[in-house]
Tab-separated table of C-alpha atoms in Angstrom:
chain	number	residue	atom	x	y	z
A	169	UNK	CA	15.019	-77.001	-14.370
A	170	UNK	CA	17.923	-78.293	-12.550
A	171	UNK	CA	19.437	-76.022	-9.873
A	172	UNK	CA	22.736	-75.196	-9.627
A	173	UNK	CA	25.573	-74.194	-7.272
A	174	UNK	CA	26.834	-71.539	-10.679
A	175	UNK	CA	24.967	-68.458	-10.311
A	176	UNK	CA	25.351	-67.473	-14.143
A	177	UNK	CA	23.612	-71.216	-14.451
A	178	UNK	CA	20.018	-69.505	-14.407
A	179	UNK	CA	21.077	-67.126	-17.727
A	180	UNK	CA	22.943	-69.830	-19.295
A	181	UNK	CA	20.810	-71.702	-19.347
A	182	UNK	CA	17.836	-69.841	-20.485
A	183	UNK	CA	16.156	-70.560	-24.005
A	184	UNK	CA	12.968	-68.608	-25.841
A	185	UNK	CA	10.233	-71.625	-25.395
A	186	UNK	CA	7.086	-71.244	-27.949
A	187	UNK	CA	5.210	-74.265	-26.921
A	188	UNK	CA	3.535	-72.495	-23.655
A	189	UNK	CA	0.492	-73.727	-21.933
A	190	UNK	CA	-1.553	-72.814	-18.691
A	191	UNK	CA	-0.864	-72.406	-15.569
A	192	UNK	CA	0.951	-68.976	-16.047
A	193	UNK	CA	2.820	-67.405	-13.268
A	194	UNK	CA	0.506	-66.341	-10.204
A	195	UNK	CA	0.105	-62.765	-9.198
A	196	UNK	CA	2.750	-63.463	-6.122
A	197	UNK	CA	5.090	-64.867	-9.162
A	198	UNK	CA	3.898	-62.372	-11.988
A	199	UNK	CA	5.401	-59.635	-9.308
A	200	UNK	CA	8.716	-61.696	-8.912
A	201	UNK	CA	8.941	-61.652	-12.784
A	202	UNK	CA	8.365	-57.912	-13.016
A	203	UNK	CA	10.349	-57.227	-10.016
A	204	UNK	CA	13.545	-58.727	-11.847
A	205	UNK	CA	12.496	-56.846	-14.845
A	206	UNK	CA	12.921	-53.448	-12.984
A	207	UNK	CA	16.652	-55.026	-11.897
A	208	UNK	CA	17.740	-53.225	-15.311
A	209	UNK	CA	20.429	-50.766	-15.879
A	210	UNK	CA	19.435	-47.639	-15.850
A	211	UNK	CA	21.217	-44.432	-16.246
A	212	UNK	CA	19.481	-41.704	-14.234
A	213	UNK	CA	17.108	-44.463	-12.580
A	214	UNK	CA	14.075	-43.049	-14.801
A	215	UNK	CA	12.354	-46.460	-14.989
A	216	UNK	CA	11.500	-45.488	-18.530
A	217	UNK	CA	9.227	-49.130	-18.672
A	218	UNK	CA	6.058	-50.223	-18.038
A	219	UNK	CA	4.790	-53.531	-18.484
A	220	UNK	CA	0.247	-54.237	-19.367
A	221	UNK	CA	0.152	-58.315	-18.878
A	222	UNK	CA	-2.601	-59.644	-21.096
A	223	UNK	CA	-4.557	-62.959	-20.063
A	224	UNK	CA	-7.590	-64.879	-19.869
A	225	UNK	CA	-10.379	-63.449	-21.839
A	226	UNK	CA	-8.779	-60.292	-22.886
A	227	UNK	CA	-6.370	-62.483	-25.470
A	228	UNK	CA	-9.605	-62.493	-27.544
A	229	UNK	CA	-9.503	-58.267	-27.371
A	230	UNK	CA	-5.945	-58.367	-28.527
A	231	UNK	CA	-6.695	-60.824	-31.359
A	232	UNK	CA	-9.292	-58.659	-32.637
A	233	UNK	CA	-6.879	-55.557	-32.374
A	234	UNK	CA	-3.648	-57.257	-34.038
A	235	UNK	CA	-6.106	-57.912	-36.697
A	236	UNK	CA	-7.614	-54.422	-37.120
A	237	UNK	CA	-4.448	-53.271	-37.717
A	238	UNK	CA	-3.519	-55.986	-39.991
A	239	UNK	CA	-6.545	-54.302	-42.013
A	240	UNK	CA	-5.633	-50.811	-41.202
A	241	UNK	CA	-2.478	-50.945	-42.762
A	242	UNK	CA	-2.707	-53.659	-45.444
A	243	UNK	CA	-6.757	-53.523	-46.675
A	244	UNK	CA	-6.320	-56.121	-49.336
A	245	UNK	CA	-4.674	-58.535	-46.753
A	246	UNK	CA	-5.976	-62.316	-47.532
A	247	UNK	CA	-8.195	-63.928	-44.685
A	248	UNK	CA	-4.787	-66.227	-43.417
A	249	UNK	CA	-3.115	-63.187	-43.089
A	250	UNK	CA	-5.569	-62.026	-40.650
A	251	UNK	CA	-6.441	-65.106	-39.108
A	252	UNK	CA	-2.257	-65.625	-38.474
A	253	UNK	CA	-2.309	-61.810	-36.735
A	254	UNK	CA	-4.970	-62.572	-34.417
A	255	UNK	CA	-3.302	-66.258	-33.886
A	256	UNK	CA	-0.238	-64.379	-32.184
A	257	UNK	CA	-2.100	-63.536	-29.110
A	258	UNK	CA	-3.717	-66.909	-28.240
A	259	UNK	CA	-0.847	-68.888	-28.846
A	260	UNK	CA	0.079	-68.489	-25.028
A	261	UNK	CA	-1.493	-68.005	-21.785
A	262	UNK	CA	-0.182	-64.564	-21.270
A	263	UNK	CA	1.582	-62.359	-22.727
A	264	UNK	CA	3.533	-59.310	-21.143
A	265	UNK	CA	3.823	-55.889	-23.139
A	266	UNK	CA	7.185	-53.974	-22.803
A	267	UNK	CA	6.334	-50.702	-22.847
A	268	UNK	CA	8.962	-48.168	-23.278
A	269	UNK	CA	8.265	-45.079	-20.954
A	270	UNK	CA	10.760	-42.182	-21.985
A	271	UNK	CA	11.524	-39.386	-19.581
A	272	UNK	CA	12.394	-35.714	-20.189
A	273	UNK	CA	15.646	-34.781	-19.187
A	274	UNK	CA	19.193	-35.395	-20.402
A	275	UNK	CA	19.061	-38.992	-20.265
A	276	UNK	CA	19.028	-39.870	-24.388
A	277	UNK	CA	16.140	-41.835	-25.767
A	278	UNK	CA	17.518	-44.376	-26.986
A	279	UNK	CA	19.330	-45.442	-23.547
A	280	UNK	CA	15.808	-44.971	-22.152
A	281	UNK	CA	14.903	-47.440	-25.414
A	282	UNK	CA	18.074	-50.212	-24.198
A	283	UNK	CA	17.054	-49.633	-20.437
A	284	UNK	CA	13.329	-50.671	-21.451
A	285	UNK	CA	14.741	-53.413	-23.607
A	286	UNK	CA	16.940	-55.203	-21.390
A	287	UNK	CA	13.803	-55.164	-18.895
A	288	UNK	CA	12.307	-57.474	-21.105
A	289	UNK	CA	14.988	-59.604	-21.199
A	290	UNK	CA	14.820	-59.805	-17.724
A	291	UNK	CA	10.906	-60.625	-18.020
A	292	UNK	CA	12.259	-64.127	-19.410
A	293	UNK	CA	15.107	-64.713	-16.732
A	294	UNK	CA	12.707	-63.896	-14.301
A	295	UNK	CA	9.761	-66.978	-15.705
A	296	UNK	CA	12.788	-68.795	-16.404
A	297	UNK	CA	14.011	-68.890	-12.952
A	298	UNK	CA	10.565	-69.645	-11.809
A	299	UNK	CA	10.559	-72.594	-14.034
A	300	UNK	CA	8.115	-70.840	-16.760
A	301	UNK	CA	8.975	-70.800	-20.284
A	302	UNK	CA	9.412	-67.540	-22.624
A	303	UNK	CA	9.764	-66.021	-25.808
A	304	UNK	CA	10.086	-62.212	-27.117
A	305	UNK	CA	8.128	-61.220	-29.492
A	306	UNK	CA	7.278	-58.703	-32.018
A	307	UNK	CA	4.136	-57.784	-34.487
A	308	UNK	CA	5.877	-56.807	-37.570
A	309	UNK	CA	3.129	-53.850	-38.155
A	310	UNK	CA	3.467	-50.325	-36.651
A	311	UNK	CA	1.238	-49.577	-33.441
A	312	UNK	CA	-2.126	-47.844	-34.618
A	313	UNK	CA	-4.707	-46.594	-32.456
A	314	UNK	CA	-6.222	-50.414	-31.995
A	315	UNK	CA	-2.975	-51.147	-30.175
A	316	UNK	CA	-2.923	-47.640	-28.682
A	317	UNK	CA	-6.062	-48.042	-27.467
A	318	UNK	CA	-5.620	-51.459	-26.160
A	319	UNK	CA	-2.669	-50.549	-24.303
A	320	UNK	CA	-3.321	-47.678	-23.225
A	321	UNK	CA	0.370	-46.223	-24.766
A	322	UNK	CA	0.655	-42.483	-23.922
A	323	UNK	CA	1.751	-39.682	-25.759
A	324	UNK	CA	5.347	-41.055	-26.464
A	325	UNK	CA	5.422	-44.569	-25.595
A	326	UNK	CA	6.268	-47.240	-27.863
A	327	UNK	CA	5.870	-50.932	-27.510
A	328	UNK	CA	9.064	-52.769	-27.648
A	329	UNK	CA	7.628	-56.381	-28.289
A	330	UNK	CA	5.591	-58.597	-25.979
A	331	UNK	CA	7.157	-62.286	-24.112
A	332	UNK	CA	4.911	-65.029	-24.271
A	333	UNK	CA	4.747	-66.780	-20.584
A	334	UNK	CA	3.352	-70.342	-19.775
A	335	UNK	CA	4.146	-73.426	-18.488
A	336	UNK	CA	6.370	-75.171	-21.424
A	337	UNK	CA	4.634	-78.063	-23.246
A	338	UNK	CA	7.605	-80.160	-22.979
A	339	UNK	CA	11.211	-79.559	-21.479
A	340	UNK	CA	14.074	-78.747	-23.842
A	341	UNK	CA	17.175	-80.003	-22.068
A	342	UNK	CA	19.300	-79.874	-24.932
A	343	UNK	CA	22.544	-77.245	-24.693
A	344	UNK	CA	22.254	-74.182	-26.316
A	345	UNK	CA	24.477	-73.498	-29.254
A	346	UNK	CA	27.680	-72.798	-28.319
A	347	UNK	CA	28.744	-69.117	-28.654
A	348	UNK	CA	32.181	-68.464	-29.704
A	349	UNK	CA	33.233	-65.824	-26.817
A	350	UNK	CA	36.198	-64.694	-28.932
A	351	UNK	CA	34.806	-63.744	-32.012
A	352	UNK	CA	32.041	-61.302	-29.689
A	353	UNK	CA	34.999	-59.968	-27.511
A	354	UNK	CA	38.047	-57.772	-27.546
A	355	UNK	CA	39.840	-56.598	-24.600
A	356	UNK	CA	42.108	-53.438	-24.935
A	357	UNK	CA	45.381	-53.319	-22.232
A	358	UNK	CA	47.122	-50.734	-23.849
């Protein structure tokens, strides 16, 4: 990743990568990540995130879960259909659950929900800046008690997605698609 004297360069710049392989970040880097993560607006400062990093062996536990509640909720599911659920959690190295947290109070839940959710985005500045790639992503079935269980979600959490980290298989230096500023903004003077 080139650097660069433009300090929006590091967002700019940034891309979802699928293609991830080992190493993943260290622990001393994993914390970077995370601390960037908790860099999120956030009315109230309720923190209403958490984040459970899966890894190593334990991909095999979340296979087995994703596909439990494949079967859970679709019984007649074909054997690909399974296979392909349990395929999204060894596809990376690791892979970091956002975990939205809400907090009683007068804060509404769905700010607590866009507070959690731009945390993850900053999960992939943060690998991005470290020269990691990353990619949100989401499991298309509700969260049973595998996933519950797995995650350890209490009583009104809900799992916003998951990003993928690893070391990308090969760098993408092509520009990103240009994004037509005016058609996203309008500015009010009067």
């Amino acid at each position: 990743m080139p650097l660069s004297d433009d300090p929006l360069h590091l967002m700019m710049t940034r891309k979802s990568t699928s293609l991830l392989e080992e190493p993943v970040p260290s622990p001393e880097q994993l914390k970077r990540i995370i601390h960037v993560a908790c860099t999120a607006p956030d009315h109230g400062c309720l923190e209403p995130y958490r984040f459970v990093v899966v890894q190593g062996e334990a991909r095999l536990r979340l296979a087995d879960a994703f596909a439990a509640t494949l079967k859970r909720e679709q019984p007649d599911a074909p054997d690909a259909k399974i296979e392909k659920a349990r395929s999204k959690a060894l596809v990376a190295p690791m892979q970091i659950f956002i975990i939205c947290s809400p907090k009683a109070g007068k804060i509404p839940l769905w700010e607590q929900q866009a507070t959690a959710a731009c945390a993850g985005f900053g999960l992939t500045i943060g690998a991005h800046g470290l020269g990691f790639g990353a990619i949100w992503k989401s499991f298309g079935l509700g969260i049973g008690p595998e996933l519950d269980g797995f995650l350890a979600l209490s009583e009104g959490e809900s799992v916003l997605g998951w990003v993928n980290v690893g070391t990308p298989k090969r760098f993408d230096d092509s520009p990103r698609r240009d994004v037509d500023v005016d058609a996203k903004l309008t500015v009010v003077t009067v």
